[in-house]
CSV table of C-alpha atoms in Angstrom, one decimal:
chain,number,residue,atom,x,y,z
A,20,UNK,CA,0.0,0.0,0.0
A,21,UNK,CA,1.3,3.4,-0.9
A,22,UNK,CA,1.9,6.2,1.6
A,23,UNK,CA,-0.3,9.4,1.3
A,24,UNK,CA,1.3,11.3,4.1
A,25,UNK,CA,4.6,10.9,5.9
A,26,UNK,CA,5.3,13.1,8.9
A,27,UNK,CA,8.7,13.2,10.7
A,28,UNK,CA,9.5,15.1,13.9
A,29,UNK,CA,6.7,17.7,13.4
A,30,UNK,CA,6.8,20.2,16.3
A,31,UNK,CA,4.7,23.4,16.5
A,32,UNK,CA,4.8,26.2,19.2
A,33,UNK,CA,2.6,29.2,19.8
A,34,UNK,CA,5.0,31.7,21.2
A,35,UNK,CA,6.7,29.6,24.0
A,36,UNK,CA,3.9,27.1,24.4
A,37,UNK,CA,4.2,23.7,22.7
A,38,UNK,CA,1.1,22.8,20.7
A,39,UNK,CA,2.4,19.7,19.0
A,40,UNK,CA,5.5,17.8,19.9
A,41,UNK,CA,7.6,15.5,17.7
A,42,UNK,CA,4.9,13.9,15.7
A,43,UNK,CA,5.9,10.9,13.6
A,44,UNK,CA,3.5,8.9,11.5
A,45,UNK,CA,2.6,7.5,8.1
A,46,UNK,CA,-0.9,7.5,6.6
A,47,UNK,CA,-1.6,4.9,3.8
A,48,UNK,CA,-3.5,5.9,0.7
A,49,UNK,CA,-7.2,5.1,0.4
A,50,UNK,CA,-8.1,5.6,4.1
A,51,UNK,CA,-10.8,7.6,5.9
A,52,UNK,CA,-8.9,8.9,8.9
A,53,UNK,CA,-10.4,10.4,12.0
A,54,UNK,CA,-8.2,12.9,13.8
A,55,UNK,CA,-9.3,12.4,17.5
A,56,UNK,CA,-8.4,13.9,20.8
A,57,UNK,CA,-9.7,16.1,23.6
A,58,UNK,CA,-10.3,19.8,23.3
A,59,UNK,CA,-7.0,21.7,23.0
A,60,UNK,CA,-5.2,18.5,21.9
A,61,UNK,CA,-3.9,20.2,18.7
A,62,UNK,CA,-6.1,18.5,16.1
A,63,UNK,CA,-6.8,21.5,14.0
A,64,UNK,CA,-3.2,22.8,14.5
A,65,UNK,CA,-1.9,19.4,13.3
A,66,UNK,CA,-4.0,19.7,10.1
A,67,UNK,CA,-3.0,23.3,9.5
A,68,UNK,CA,0.7,22.6,10.1
A,69,UNK,CA,0.7,19.7,7.6
A,70,UNK,CA,-0.8,22.1,5.0
A,71,UNK,CA,1.6,24.9,5.7
A,72,UNK,CA,-0.9,27.3,7.2
A,73,UNK,CA,0.9,27.3,10.5
A,74,UNK,CA,4.7,27.2,10.6
A,75,UNK,CA,6.4,24.3,12.3
A,76,UNK,CA,9.6,24.9,14.3
A,77,UNK,CA,10.8,21.4,13.3
A,78,UNK,CA,9.9,18.4,11.2
A,79,UNK,CA,9.1,17.5,7.7
A,80,UNK,CA,5.9,16.4,5.9
A,81,UNK,CA,5.7,14.7,2.5
A,82,UNK,CA,2.6,13.9,0.5
A,83,UNK,CA,2.7,11.0,-2.0
A,84,UNK,CA,6.5,11.1,-1.4
A,85,UNK,CA,6.9,14.7,-2.4
A,86,UNK,CA,6.9,18.1,-0.5
A,87,UNK,CA,3.7,20.1,-0.3
A,88,UNK,CA,4.8,22.6,-3.0
A,89,UNK,CA,5.0,19.8,-5.6
A,90,UNK,CA,1.6,18.3,-4.9
A,91,UNK,CA,-0.6,21.2,-3.7
A,92,UNK,CA,-3.1,20.7,-6.5
A,93,UNK,CA,-3.8,17.2,-5.4
A,94,UNK,CA,-4.9,18.3,-2.0
A,95,UNK,CA,-8.2,19.9,-1.0
A,96,UNK,CA,-9.1,21.5,2.4
A,97,UNK,CA,-12.4,22.4,4.0
A,98,UNK,CA,-11.8,24.7,7.0
A,99,UNK,CA,-13.9,25.1,10.1
A,100,UNK,CA,-17.0,27.2,9.6
A,101,UNK,CA,-15.9,29.9,12.1
A,102,UNK,CA,-12.8,30.6,9.9
A,103,UNK,CA,-14.8,31.6,6.8
A,104,UNK,CA,-16.0,35.1,5.9
A,105,UNK,CA,-19.6,34.3,5.2
A,106,UNK,CA,-20.3,37.9,4.2
A,107,UNK,CA,-18.0,37.7,1.2
A,108,UNK,CA,-20.1,38.5,-1.9
A,109,UNK,CA,-20.1,35.2,-3.6
A,110,UNK,CA,-22.8,32.8,-4.7
A,111,UNK,CA,-22.8,29.0,-4.1
A,112,UNK,CA,-21.9,28.3,-7.7
A,113,UNK,CA,-19.1,30.9,-7.7
A,114,UNK,CA,-17.7,29.3,-4.6
A,115,UNK,CA,-17.8,25.8,-6.1
A,116,UNK,CA,-16.1,27.0,-9.3
A,117,UNK,CA,-13.1,28.1,-7.1
A,118,UNK,CA,-12.3,24.4,-6.9
A,119,UNK,CA,-11.1,24.7,-10.5
A,120,UNK,CA,-8.5,27.4,-9.8
A,121,UNK,CA,-5.7,24.9,-8.7
A,122,UNK,CA,-6.0,23.4,-12.2
A,123,UNK,CA,-6.6,26.5,-14.3
A,124,UNK,CA,-4.8,29.2,-12.4
A,125,UNK,CA,-6.4,32.4,-11.0
A,126,UNK,CA,-6.3,34.3,-14.2
A,127,UNK,CA,-7.5,31.7,-16.7
A,128,UNK,CA,-11.2,31.9,-17.6
A,129,UNK,CA,-13.7,29.3,-16.4
A,130,UNK,CA,-14.8,27.1,-19.3
A,131,UNK,CA,-18.2,25.7,-20.2
A,132,UNK,CA,-17.0,22.3,-19.1
A,133,UNK,CA,-16.1,23.7,-15.7
A,134,UNK,CA,-19.7,25.1,-15.3
A,135,UNK,CA,-21.1,21.7,-16.2
A,136,UNK,CA,-18.8,20.0,-13.7
A,137,UNK,CA,-19.9,22.5,-11.0
A,138,UNK,CA,-23.5,21.8,-11.7
A,139,UNK,CA,-22.9,18.0,-11.4
A,140,UNK,CA,-21.2,18.3,-8.0
A,141,UNK,CA,-23.9,20.6,-6.8
A,142,UNK,CA,-26.5,17.9,-7.7
A,143,UNK,CA,-24.4,15.4,-5.9
A,144,UNK,CA,-24.5,17.3,-2.6
A,145,UNK,CA,-28.1,18.3,-3.1
A,146,UNK,CA,-27.4,22.0,-3.5
A,147,UNK,CA,-28.3,22.6,-7.2
A,148,UNK,CA,-31.4,24.8,-6.3
A,149,UNK,CA,-29.2,27.1,-4.2
A,150,UNK,CA,-26.5,27.7,-6.8
A,151,UNK,CA,-27.4,31.4,-7.1
A,152,UNK,CA,-27.7,32.1,-3.4
A,153,UNK,CA,-25.1,34.1,-1.4
A,154,UNK,CA,-23.3,31.8,1.0
A,155,UNK,CA,-24.4,33.7,4.1
A,156,UNK,CA,-28.0,32.9,3.3
A,157,UNK,CA,-27.5,29.2,3.7
A,158,UNK,CA,-28.0,27.0,6.8
A,159,UNK,CA,-24.9,25.6,8.4
A,160,UNK,CA,-25.4,22.2,6.8
A,161,UNK,CA,-25.9,23.8,3.4
A,162,UNK,CA,-22.7,25.8,3.8
A,163,UNK,CA,-20.7,22.7,4.5
A,164,UNK,CA,-22.2,20.9,1.5
A,165,UNK,CA,-21.3,23.9,-0.7
A,166,UNK,CA,-17.7,23.7,0.5
A,167,UNK,CA,-17.6,19.9,0.0
A,168,UNK,CA,-18.8,20.6,-3.6
A,169,UNK,CA,-15.9,23.0,-4.1
A,170,UNK,CA,-13.5,20.3,-2.9
A,171,UNK,CA,-15.1,17.7,-5.1
A,172,UNK,CA,-14.7,20.0,-8.2
A,173,UNK,CA,-11.0,20.2,-7.4
A,174,UNK,CA,-10.7,16.4,-8.1
A,175,UNK,CA,-8.0,16.0,-5.5
A,176,UNK,CA,-6.5,12.8,-4.2
A,177,UNK,CA,-6.2,13.9,-0.6
A,178,UNK,CA,-8.9,15.7,1.4
A,179,UNK,CA,-8.6,17.5,4.7
A,180,UNK,CA,-11.8,18.4,6.6
A,181,UNK,CA,-11.8,20.3,9.9
A,182,UNK,CA,-14.9,19.5,12.0
A,183,UNK,CA,-17.3,19.4,9.0
A,184,UNK,CA,-20.1,17.8,11.0
A,185,UNK,CA,-20.2,20.2,13.9
A,186,UNK,CA,-23.5,22.0,14.4
A,187,UNK,CA,-25.1,20.9,11.2
A,188,UNK,CA,-28.4,19.1,10.5
A,189,UNK,CA,-28.8,15.4,10.3
A,190,UNK,CA,-29.6,15.4,6.6
A,191,UNK,CA,-26.5,17.3,5.7
A,192,UNK,CA,-24.4,15.0,7.9
A,193,UNK,CA,-25.8,11.9,6.1
A,194,UNK,CA,-25.1,13.4,2.6
A,195,UNK,CA,-21.6,14.5,3.5
A,196,UNK,CA,-20.7,11.1,5.1
A,197,UNK,CA,-22.1,9.2,2.2
A,198,UNK,CA,-20.1,11.2,-0.3
A,199,UNK,CA,-16.9,10.8,1.8
A,200,UNK,CA,-17.3,7.0,2.1
A,201,UNK,CA,-17.8,6.8,-1.7
A,202,UNK,CA,-14.7,8.9,-2.2
A,203,UNK,CA,-12.7,6.6,0.1
A,204,UNK,CA,-14.1,3.5,-1.9
A,205,UNK,CA,-12.8,5.2,-5.0
A,206,UNK,CA,-9.3,5.4,-3.6
A,207,UNK,CA,-9.2,8.9,-2.2
A,208,UNK,CA,-7.6,9.6,1.2
A,209,UNK,CA,-9.5,11.6,3.7
A,210,UNK,CA,-8.5,13.1,7.0
A,211,UNK,CA,-11.2,14.6,9.2
A,212,UNK,CA,-11.0,16.3,12.6
A,213,UNK,CA,-13.9,14.8,14.7
A,214,UNK,CA,-15.0,15.3,18.3
A,215,UNK,CA,-17.8,12.7,18.9
A,216,UNK,CA,-16.3,9.4,19.9
A,217,UNK,CA,-19.7,7.7,20.0
A,218,UNK,CA,-20.1,8.1,16.2
A,219,UNK,CA,-16.4,7.7,15.3
A,220,UNK,CA,-16.5,3.9,15.0
A,221,UNK,CA,-19.2,4.2,12.3
A,222,UNK,CA,-17.2,6.6,10.1
A,223,UNK,CA,-13.5,5.8,10.1
A,224,UNK,CA,-11.3,2.9,9.2
A,225,UNK,CA,-8.1,4.6,10.4
A,226,UNK,CA,-7.4,7.0,13.3
A,227,UNK,CA,-4.8,9.5,14.6
A,228,UNK,CA,-5.1,10.0,18.3
A,229,UNK,CA,-3.5,13.2,19.6
A,230,UNK,CA,-3.0,15.1,22.8
A,231,UNK,CA,-0.1,17.5,22.1
A,232,UNK,CA,1.9,14.5,21.0
A,233,UNK,CA,0.9,11.4,19.0
A,234,UNK,CA,-0.7,8.8,21.3
A,235,UNK,CA,-1.4,6.3,18.5
A,236,UNK,CA,-2.1,6.1,14.8
A,237,UNK,CA,-3.2,3.1,12.7
A,238,UNK,CA,-6.2,1.0,11.9
A,239,UNK,CA,-9.2,2.2,13.8
A,240,UNK,CA,-9.9,-0.9,15.9
A,241,UNK,CA,-6.2,-0.9,17.1
A,242,UNK,CA,-6.3,2.8,18.1
A,243,UNK,CA,-9.9,2.9,19.6
A,244,UNK,CA,-9.0,1.1,22.8
A,245,UNK,CA,-9.6,1.9,26.4
A,246,UNK,CA,-6.0,2.3,27.5
A,247,UNK,CA,-5.1,4.5,24.5
A,248,UNK,CA,-8.1,6.7,24.9
A,249,UNK,CA,-7.3,7.1,28.6
A,250,UNK,CA,-3.8,8.1,27.6
A,251,UNK,CA,-5.3,10.8,25.4
A,252,UNK,CA,-8.3,11.9,27.4
A,253,UNK,CA,-7.2,11.2,31.0
A,254,UNK,CA,-7.1,8.2,33.3
A,255,UNK,CA,-10.8,8.8,34.4
A,256,UNK,CA,-12.1,8.5,30.8
A,257,UNK,CA,-14.4,5.6,30.4
A,258,UNK,CA,-15.2,4.0,27.0
A,259,UNK,CA,-18.8,2.8,27.3
A,260,UNK,CA,-19.4,-0.8,26.5
A,261,UNK,CA,-21.6,-0.3,23.4
A,262,UNK,CA,-19.0,2.1,22.0
A,263,UNK,CA,-16.2,-0.3,22.8
A,264,UNK,CA,-18.0,-3.1,21.0
A,265,UNK,CA,-18.4,-0.9,18.0
A,266,UNK,CA,-14.7,-0.1,18.1
A,267,UNK,CA,-13.8,-3.8,18.2
A,268,UNK,CA,-16.3,-5.0,15.5
A,269,UNK,CA,-16.9,-2.1,13.2
A,270,UNK,CA,-15.9,-2.3,9.6
A,271,UNK,CA,-16.1,0.9,7.5
A,272,UNK,CA,-18.6,0.6,4.7
């Protein structure tokens, strides 16, 4: 199996405070990876550091065996909702078409084939009727589906999603997860920051467990164990029996 991401010695500080310390791991291609850990564990920071949005004081990261600058067009990113300027004067379709810029370049015109592709992914995420709406006028779930459509139009090989399910409606969650699992089945690699341990066994086939440092990384069933979760969340953390059973028996669809 090929390696999608290789991280060696990644260390990140905010001023004098360590946020991530000496992270070493490899993520195989074709996995749906949950980035798990308690609040303040550095999950979003880890994702942003991999993508070069936050500078690391040490360490290296390679994607598909190459540095980020060589493969940036093969990587798509969906940020947290709170990091987006929802008042920016852009419609849903215009947002989605931005997914073509890594291929075309900022100053090349959008083609008819790009408009057709945008309409196709909007139908896929159930957002075709909102294509002319300004993004502020969408619900939280609709906003996340619009950004997923933008990522789909990029036709990337590696996808990063930072808490895409937080605070959105059940229908949008189901649509997003169905698309992500289909992408994984098609050989895409997906990393997603996620908070809810009760639902995690249903979603992921691989996991990265963090709390400032790497606690564990690997196949979901191997990582989602009581002793490792206590190492990340604290010795008083209890993994409920029904969740534990899911963690031991679950197979990703």
